[in-house]
PDB file of C-alpha atoms in Angstrom:
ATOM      1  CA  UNK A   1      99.927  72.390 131.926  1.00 33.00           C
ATOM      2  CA  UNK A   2      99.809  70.414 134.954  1.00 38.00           C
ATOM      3  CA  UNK A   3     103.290  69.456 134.335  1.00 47.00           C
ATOM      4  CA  UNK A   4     104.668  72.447 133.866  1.00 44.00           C
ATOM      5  CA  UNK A   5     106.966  74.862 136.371  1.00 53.00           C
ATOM      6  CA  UNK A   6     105.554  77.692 138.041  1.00 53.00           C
ATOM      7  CA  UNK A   7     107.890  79.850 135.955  1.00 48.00           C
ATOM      8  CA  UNK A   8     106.598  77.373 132.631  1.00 43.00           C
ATOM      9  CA  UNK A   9     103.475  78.490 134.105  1.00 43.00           C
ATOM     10  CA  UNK A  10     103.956  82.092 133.803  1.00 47.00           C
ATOM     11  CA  UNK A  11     105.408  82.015 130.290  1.00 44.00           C
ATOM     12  CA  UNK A  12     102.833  80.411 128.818  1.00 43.00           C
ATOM     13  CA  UNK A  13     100.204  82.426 130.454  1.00 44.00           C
ATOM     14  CA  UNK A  14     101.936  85.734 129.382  1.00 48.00           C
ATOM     15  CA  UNK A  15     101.825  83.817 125.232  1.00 50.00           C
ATOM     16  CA  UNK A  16      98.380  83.763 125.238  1.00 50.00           C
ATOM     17  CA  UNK A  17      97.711  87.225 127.274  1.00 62.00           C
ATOM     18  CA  UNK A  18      97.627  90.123 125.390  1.00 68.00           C
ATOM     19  CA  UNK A  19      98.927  93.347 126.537  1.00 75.00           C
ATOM     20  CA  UNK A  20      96.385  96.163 127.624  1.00 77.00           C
ATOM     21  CA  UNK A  21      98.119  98.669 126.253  1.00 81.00           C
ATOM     22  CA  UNK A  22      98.486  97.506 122.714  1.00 93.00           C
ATOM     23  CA  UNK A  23      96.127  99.237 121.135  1.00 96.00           C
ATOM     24  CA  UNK A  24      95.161  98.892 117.098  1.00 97.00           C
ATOM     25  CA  UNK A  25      93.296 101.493 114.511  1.00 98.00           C
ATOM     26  CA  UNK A  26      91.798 100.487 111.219  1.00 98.00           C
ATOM     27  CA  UNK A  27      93.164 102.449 108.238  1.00 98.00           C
ATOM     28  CA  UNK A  28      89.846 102.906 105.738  1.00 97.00           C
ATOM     29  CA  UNK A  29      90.314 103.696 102.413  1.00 95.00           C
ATOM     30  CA  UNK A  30      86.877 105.248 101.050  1.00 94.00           C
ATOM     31  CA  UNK A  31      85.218 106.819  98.001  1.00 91.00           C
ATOM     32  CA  UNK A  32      82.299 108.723  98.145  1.00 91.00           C
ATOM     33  CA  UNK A  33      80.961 107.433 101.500  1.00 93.00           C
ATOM     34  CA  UNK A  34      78.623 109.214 104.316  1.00 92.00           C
ATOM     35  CA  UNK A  35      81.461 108.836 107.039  1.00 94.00           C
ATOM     36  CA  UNK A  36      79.505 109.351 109.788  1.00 94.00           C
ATOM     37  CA  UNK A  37      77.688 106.169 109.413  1.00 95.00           C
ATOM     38  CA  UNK A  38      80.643 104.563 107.844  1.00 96.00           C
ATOM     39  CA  UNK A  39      82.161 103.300 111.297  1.00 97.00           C
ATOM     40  CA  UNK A  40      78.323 101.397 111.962  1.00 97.00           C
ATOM     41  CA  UNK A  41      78.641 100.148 109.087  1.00 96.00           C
ATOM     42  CA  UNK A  42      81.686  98.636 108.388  1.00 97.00           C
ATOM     43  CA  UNK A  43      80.890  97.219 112.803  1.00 97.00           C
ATOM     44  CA  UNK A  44      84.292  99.293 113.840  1.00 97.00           C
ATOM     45  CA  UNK A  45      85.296  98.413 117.377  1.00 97.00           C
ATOM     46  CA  UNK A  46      88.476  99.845 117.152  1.00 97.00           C
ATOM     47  CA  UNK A  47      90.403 103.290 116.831  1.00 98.00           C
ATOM     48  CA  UNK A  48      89.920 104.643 112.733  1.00 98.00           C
ATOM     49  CA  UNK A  49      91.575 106.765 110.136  1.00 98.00           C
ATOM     50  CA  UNK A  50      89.488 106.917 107.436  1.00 98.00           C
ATOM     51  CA  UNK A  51      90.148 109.005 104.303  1.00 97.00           C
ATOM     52  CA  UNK A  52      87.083 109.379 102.266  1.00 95.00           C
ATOM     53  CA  UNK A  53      88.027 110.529  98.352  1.00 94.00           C
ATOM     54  CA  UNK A  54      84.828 112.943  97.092  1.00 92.00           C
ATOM     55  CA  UNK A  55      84.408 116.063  96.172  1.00 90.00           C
ATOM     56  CA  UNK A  56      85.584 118.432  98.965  1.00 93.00           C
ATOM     57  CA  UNK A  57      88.136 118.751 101.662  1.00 95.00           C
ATOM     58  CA  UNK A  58      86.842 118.828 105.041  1.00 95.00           C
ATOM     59  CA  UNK A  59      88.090 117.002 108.518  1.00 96.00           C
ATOM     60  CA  UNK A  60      85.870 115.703 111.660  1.00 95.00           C
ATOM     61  CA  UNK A  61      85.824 113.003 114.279  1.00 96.00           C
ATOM     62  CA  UNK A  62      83.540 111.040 116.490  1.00 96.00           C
ATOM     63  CA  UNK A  63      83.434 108.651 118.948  1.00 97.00           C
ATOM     64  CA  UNK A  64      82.206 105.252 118.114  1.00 96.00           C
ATOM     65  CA  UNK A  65      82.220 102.305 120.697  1.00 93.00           C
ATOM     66  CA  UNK A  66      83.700 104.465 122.370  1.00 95.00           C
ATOM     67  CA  UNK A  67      86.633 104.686 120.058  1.00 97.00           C
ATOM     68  CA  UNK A  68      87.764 107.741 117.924  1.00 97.00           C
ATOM     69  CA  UNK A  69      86.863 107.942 114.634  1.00 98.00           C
ATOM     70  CA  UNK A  70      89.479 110.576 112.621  1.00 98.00           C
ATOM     71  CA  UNK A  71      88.109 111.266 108.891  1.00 97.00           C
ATOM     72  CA  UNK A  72      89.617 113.261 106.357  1.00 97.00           C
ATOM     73  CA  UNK A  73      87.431 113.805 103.140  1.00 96.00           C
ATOM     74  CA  UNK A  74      89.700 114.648 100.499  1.00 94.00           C
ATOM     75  CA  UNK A  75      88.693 115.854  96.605  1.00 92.00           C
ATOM     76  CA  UNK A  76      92.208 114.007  95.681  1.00 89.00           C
ATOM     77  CA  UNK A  77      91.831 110.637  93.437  1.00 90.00           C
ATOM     78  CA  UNK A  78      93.788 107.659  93.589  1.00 89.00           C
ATOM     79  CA  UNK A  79      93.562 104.604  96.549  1.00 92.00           C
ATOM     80  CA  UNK A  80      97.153 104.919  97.088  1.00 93.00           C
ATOM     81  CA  UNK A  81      97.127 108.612  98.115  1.00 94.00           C
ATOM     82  CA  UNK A  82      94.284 107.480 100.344  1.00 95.00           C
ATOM     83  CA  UNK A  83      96.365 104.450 102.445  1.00 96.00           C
ATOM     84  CA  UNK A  84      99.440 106.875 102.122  1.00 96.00           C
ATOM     85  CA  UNK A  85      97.368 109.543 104.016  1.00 96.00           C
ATOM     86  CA  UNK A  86      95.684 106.913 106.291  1.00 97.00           C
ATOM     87  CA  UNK A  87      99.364 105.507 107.271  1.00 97.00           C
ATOM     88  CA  UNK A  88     101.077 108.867 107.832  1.00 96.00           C
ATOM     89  CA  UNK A  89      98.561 109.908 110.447  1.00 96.00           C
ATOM     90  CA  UNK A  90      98.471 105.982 111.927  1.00 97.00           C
ATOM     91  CA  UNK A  91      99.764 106.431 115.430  1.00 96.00           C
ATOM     92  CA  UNK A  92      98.682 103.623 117.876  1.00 97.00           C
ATOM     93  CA  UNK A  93     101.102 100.436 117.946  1.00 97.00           C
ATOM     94  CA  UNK A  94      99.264  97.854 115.224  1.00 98.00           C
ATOM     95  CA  UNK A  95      97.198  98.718 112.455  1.00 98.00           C
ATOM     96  CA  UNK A  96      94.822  97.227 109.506  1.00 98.00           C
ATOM     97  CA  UNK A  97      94.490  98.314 106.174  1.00 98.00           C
ATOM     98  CA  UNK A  98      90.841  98.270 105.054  1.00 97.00           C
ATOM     99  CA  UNK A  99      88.069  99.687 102.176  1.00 94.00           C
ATOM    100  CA  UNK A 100      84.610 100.724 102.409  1.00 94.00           C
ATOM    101  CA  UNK A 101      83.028  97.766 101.741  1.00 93.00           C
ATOM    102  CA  UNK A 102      84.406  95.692 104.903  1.00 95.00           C
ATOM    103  CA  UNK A 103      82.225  94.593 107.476  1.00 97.00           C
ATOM    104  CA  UNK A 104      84.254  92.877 110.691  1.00 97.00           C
ATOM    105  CA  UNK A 105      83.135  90.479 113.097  1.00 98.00           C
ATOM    106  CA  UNK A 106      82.875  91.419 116.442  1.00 97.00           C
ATOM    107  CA  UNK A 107      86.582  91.045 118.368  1.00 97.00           C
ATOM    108  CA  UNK A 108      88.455  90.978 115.402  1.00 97.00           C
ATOM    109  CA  UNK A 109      90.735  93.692 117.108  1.00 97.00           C
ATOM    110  CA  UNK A 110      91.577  91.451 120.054  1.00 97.00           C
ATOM    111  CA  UNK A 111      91.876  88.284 117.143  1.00 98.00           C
ATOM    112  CA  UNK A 112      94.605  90.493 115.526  1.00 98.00           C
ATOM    113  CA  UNK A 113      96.507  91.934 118.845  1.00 97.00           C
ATOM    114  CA  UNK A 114      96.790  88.044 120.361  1.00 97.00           C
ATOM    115  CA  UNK A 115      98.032  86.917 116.877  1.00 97.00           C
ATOM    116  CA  UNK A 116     100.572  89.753 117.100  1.00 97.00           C
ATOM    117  CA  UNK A 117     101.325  89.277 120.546  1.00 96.00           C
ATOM    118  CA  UNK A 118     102.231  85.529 119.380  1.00 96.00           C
ATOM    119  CA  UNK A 119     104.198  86.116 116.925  1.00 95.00           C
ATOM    120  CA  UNK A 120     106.760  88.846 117.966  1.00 95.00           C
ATOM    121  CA  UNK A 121     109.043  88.375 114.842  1.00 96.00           C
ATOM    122  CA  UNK A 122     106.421  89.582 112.535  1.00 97.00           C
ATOM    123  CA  UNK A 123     106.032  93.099 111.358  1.00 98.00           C
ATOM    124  CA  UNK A 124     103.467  92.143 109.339  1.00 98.00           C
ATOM    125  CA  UNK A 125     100.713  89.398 109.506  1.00 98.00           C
ATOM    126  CA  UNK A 126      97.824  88.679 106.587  1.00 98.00           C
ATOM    127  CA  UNK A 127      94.287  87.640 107.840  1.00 98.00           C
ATOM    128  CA  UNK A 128      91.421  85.992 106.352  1.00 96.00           C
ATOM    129  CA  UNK A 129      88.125  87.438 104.934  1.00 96.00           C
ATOM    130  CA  UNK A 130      85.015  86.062 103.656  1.00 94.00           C
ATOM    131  CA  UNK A 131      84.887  87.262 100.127  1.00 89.00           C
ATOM    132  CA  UNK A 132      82.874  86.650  96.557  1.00 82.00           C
ATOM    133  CA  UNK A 133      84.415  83.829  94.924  1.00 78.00           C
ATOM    134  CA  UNK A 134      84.881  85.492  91.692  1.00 69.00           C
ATOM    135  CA  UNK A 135      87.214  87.939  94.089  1.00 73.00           C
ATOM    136  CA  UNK A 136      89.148  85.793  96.175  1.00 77.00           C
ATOM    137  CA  UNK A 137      92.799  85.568  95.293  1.00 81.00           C
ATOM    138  CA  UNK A 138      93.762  83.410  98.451  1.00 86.00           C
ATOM    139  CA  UNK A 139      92.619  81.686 101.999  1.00 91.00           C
ATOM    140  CA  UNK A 140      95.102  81.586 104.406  1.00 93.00           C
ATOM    141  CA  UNK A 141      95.110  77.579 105.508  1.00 94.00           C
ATOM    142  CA  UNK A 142      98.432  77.672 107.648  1.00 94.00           C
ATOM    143  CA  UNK A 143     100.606  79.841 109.564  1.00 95.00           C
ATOM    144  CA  UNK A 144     103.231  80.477 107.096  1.00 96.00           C
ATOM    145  CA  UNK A 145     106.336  83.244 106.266  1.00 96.00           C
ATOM    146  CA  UNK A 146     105.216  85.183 102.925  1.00 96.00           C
ATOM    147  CA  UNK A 147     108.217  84.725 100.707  1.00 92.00           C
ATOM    148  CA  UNK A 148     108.960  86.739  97.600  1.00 87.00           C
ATOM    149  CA  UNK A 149     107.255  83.578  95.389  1.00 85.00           C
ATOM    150  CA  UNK A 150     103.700  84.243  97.242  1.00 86.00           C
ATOM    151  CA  UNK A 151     103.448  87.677  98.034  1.00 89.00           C
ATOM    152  CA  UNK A 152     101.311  88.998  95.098  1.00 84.00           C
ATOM    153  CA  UNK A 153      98.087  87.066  96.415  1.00 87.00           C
ATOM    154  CA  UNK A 154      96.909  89.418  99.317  1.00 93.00           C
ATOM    155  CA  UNK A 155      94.461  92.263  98.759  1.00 93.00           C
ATOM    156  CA  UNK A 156      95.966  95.563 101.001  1.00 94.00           C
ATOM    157  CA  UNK A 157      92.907  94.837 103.082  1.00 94.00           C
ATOM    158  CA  UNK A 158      94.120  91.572 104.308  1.00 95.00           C
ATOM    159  CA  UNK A 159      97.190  93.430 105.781  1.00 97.00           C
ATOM    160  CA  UNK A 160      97.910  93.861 109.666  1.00 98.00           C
ATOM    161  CA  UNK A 161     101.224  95.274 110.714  1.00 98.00           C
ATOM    162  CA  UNK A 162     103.101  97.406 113.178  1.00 98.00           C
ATOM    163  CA  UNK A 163     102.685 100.691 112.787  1.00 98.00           C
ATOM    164  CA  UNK A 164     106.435 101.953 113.634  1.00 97.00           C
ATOM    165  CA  UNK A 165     108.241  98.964 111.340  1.00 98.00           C
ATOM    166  CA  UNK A 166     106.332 100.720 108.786  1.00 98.00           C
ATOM    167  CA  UNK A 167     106.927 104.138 109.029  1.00 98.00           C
ATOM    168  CA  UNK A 168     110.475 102.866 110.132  1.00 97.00           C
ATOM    169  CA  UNK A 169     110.724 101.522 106.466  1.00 97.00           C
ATOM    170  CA  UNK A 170     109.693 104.125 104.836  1.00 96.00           C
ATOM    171  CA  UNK A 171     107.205 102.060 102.726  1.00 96.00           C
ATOM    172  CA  UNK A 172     104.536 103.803 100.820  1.00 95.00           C
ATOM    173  CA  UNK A 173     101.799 102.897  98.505  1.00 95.00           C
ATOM    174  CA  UNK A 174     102.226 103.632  94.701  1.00 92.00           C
ATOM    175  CA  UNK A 175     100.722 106.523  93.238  1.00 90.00           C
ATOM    176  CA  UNK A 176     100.297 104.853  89.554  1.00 89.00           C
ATOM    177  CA  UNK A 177      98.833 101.757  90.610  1.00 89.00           C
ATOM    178  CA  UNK A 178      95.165 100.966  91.779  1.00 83.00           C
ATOM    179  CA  UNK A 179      91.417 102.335  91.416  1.00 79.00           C
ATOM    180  CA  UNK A 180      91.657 105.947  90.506  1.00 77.00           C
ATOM    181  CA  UNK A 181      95.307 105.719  88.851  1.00 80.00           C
ATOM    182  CA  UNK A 182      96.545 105.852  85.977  1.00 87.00           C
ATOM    183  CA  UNK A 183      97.263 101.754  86.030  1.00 87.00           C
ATOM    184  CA  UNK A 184      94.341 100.062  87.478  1.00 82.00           C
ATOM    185  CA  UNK A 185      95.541  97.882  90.371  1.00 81.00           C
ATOM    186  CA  UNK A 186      98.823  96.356  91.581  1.00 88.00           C
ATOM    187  CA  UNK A 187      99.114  98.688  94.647  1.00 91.00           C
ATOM    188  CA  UNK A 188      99.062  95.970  96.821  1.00 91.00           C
ATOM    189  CA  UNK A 189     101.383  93.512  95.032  1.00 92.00           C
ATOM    190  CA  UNK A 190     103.957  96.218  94.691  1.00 94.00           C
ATOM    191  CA  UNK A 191     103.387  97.572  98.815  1.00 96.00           C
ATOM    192  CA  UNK A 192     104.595  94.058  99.994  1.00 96.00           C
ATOM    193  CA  UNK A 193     107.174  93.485  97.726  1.00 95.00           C
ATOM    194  CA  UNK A 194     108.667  96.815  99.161  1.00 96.00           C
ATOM    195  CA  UNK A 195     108.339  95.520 102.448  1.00 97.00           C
ATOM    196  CA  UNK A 196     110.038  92.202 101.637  1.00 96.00           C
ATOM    197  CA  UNK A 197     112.763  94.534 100.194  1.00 95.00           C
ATOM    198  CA  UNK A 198     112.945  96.668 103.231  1.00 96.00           C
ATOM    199  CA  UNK A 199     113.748  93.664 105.163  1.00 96.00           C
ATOM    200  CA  UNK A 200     110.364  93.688 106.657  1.00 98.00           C
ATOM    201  CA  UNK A 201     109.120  90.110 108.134  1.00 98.00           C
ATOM    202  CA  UNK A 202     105.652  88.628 106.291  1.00 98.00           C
ATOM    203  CA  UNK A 203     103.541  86.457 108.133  1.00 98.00           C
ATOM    204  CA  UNK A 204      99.993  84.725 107.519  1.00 97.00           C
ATOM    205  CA  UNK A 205      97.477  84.287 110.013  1.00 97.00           C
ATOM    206  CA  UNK A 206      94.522  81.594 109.642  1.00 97.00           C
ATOM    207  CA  UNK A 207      91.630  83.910 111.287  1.00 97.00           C
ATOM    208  CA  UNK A 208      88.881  85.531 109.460  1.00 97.00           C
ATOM    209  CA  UNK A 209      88.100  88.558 110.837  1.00 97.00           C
ATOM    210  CA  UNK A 210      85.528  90.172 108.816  1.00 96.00           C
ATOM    211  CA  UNK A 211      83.636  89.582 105.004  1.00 95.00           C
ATOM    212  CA  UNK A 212      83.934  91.726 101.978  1.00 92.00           C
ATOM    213  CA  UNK A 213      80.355  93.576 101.004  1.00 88.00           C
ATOM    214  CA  UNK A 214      79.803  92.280  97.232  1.00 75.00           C
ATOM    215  CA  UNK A 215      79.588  95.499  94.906  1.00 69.00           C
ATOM    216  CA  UNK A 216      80.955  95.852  91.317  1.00 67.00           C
ATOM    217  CA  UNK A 217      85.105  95.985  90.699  1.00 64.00           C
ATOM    218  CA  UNK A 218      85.889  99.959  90.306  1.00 61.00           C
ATOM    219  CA  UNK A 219      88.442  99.136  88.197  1.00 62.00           C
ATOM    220  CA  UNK A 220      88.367  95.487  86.358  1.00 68.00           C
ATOM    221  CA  UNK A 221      86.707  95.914  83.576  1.00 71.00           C
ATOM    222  CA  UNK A 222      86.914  92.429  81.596  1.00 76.00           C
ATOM    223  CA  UNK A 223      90.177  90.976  79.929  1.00 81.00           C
ATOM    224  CA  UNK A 224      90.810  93.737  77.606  1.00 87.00           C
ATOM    225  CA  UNK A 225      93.500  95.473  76.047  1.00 91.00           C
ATOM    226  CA  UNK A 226      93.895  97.732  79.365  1.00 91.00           C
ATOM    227  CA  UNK A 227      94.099  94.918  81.642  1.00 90.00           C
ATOM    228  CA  UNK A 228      97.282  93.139  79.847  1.00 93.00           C
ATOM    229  CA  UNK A 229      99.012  96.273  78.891  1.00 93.00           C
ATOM    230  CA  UNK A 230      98.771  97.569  83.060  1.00 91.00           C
ATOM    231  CA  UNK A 231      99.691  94.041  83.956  1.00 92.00           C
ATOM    232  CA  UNK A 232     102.755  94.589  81.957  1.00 93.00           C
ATOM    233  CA  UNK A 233     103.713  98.111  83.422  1.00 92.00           C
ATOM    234  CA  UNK A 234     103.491  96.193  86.746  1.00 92.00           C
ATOM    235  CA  UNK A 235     105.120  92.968  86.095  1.00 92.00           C
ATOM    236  CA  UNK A 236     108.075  95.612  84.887  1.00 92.00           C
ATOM    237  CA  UNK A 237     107.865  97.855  88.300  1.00 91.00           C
ATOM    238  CA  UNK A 238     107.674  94.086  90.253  1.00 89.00           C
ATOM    239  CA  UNK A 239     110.083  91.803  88.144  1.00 90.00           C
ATOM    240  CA  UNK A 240     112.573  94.321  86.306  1.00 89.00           C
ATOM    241  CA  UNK A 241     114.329  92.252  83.548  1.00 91.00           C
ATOM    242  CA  UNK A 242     112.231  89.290  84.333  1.00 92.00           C
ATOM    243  CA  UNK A 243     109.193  91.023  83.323  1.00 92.00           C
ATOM    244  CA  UNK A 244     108.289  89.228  79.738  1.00 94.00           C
ATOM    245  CA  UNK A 245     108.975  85.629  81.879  1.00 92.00           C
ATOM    246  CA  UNK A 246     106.752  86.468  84.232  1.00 90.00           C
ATOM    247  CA  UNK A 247     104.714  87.606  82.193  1.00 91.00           C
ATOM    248  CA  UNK A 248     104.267  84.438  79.872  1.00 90.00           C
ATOM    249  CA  UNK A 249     103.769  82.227  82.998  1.00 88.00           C
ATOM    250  CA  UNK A 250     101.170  84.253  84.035  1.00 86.00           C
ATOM    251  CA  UNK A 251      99.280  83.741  80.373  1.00 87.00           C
ATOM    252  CA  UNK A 252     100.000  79.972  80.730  1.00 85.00           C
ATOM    253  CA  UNK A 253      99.155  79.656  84.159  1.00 78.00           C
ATOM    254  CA  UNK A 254      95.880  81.502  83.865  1.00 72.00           C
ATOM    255  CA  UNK A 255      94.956  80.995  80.475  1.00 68.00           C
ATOM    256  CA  UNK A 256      95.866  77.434  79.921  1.00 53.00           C
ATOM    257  CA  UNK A 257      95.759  75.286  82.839  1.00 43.00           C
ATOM    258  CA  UNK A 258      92.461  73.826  83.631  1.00 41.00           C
ATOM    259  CA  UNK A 259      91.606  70.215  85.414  1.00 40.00           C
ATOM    260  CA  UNK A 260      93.428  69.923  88.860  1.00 38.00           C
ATOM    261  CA  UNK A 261      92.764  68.669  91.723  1.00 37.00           C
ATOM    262  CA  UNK A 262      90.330  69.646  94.585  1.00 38.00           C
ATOM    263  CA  UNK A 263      93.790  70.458  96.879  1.00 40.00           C
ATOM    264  CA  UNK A 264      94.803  73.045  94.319  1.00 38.00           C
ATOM    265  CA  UNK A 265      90.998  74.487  93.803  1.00 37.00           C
ATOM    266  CA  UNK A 266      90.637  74.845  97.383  1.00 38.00           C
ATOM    267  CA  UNK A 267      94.073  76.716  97.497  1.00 39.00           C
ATOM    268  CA  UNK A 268      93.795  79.125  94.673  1.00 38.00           C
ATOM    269  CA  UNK A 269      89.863  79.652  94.519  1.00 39.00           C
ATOM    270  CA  UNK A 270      88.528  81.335  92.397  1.00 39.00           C
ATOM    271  CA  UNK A 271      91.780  81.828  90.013  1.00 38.00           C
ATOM    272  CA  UNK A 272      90.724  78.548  88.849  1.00 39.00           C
ATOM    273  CA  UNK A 273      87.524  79.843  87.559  1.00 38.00           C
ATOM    274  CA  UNK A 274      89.720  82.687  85.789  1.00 41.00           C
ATOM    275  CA  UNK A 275      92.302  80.151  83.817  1.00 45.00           C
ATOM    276  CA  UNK A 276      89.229  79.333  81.725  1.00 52.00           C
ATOM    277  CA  UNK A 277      87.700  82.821  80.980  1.00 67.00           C
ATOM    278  CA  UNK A 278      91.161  84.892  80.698  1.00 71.00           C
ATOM    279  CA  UNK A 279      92.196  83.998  76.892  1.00 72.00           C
ATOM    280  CA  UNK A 280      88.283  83.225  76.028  1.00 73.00           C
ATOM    281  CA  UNK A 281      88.586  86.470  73.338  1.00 74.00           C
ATOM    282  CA  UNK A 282      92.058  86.878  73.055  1.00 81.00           C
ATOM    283  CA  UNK A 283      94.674  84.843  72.022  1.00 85.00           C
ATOM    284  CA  UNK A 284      98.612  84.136  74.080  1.00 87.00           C
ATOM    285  CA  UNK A 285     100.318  85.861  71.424  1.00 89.00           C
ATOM    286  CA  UNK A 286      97.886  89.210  71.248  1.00 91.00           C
ATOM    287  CA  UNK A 287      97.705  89.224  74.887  1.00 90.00           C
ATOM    288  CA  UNK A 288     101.421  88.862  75.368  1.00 91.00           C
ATOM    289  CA  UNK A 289     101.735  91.295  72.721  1.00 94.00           C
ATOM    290  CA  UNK A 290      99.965  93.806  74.950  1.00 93.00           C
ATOM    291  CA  UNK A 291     101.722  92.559  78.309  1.00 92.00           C
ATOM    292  CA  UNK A 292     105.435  93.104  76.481  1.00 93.00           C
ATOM    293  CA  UNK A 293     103.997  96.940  74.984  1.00 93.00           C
ATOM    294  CA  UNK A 294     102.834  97.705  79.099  1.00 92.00           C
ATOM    295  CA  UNK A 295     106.958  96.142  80.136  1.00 94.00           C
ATOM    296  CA  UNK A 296     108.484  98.776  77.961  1.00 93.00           C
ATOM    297  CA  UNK A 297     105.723 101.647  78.746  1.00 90.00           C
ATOM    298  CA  UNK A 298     106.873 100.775  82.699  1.00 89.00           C
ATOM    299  CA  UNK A 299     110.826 100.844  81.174  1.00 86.00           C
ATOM    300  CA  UNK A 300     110.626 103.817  79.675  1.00 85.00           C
ATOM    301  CA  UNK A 301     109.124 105.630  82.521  1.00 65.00           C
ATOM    302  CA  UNK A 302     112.743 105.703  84.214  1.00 54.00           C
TER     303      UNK A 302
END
């Protein structure tokens, strides 16, 4: 910088300075969980909504860190009512989408608000967690723009965005996708692509804030009839008349492909593993059997 202007200077301090009143609250989707422990646990240093699914309805708040903790226990099912509820009551100027089982390292709120502060085009940035390998989907290895060919890889609790260019939108998350629905995941898949369709700008970040507690799926329950018929119903919902191509590529992709390079592994993780157990009791043509049955469930639901 010692070349710089004064006023050089002052611009590039002000990139790297975030602003004190930008202020961000984690939006926790829960099941079942003792909420008043549930901010130690998950290491919350920031604002919370938490909406806890179980079997009553109830409301109460703490202060943890200093920081308010709203929670709304709900006897309501379904993880997109929860994010939906979480959302609607999100008021501060950036917020994160998160589950239970998250545990965050310590500053990951100021990580967020300086990538934010960076990157004033973005309404919405994707960070990095440490995560199972038999659960990752993606790693985040550049700063990139999330296009409508890669948006299906981030879990909804990789997402960071600004609170009023969602509402603004008008996005919500499906009711008949995810654990406790009808279909049992695609919430997220189908959240972004409404955001990409709202105009909404898609960024990814490279820093991990946080790790993923290891517990068993709540909804994946093996390669079964269930899983290719829902993954039809939301190939339909995501790709319209495109549905049974996207829908073969995925069998080939997954079920077929098996050998690259240590570039590629290192990209997809563990959805390399997957290509090799996918079709292990099921053949392409049953499987896309089922995929094209879930295409014209999701068809004739209109």
């Amino acid at each position: 910088m010692r070349n710089m202007t004064a006023a050089q200077k002052e611009t590039a301090a002000k990139d790297t300075r975030v602003r004190e009143d930008m202020e961000l609250q984690v939006l926790v989707a829960a099941v079942n969980e003792e909420v008043n422990n549930l901010a130690e646990k998950m290491h919350l240093e920031t604002e919370a909504v938490i909406v806890n699914q179980c079997d009553h309805f109830g409301y109460q708040e703490y202060l943890h860190a200093g920081k308010r903790i709203q929670c709304f226990n709900t006897a309501e099912r379904g993880v997109g009512r929860s994010r939906n509820q979480a959302l609607m009551r999100a008021d501060k100027e950036l917020c994160l989408f998160s589950d239970e089982d998250i545990a965050f390292y310590p500053g990951y709120g100021e990580v967020i608000k300086k990538v934010f502060e960076k990157n004033q085009d973005a309404d919405i940035i994707t960070f990095n967690f440490k995560v199972d390998p038999s659960r990752r989907t993606y790693y985040n290895q550049a700063e990139r723009r999330i296009r409508w060919y890669n948006y299906g890889r981030y879990p909804t609790y990789a997402v960071a965005a600004r609170t009023k260019a969602l509402h603004k939108a008008n996005v919500s998350f499906s009711l008949l996708f995810g654990g406790g629905a009808k279909y049992s995941n695609g919430e997220d898949s189908l959240f972004l692509h409404d955001c990409l369709k709202k105009g909404l700008h898609l960024y990814t970040a490279v820093d991990e804030i946080g790790r993923e507690v290891y517990r068993e799926s709540t909804w994946f329950k093996g390669y079964n009839k269930k899983f290719f018929v829902d993954r039809g119903v939301l190939y339909y919902h995501l790709y319209g008349r495109l549905a049974k191509v996207f829908s073969l590529r995925f069998l080939l992709t997954h079920g077929f492909i098996y050998g690259f390079t240590h570039g590629f592994i290192h990209e997809f993780g563990h959805r390399f593993i997957q290509r090799g157990e996918m079709l292990k009791e099921m053949s392409l043509r049953e499987a896309y059997k089922l995929m094209k049955q879930g295409i014209r469930e999701g068809k004739n639901r209109h």
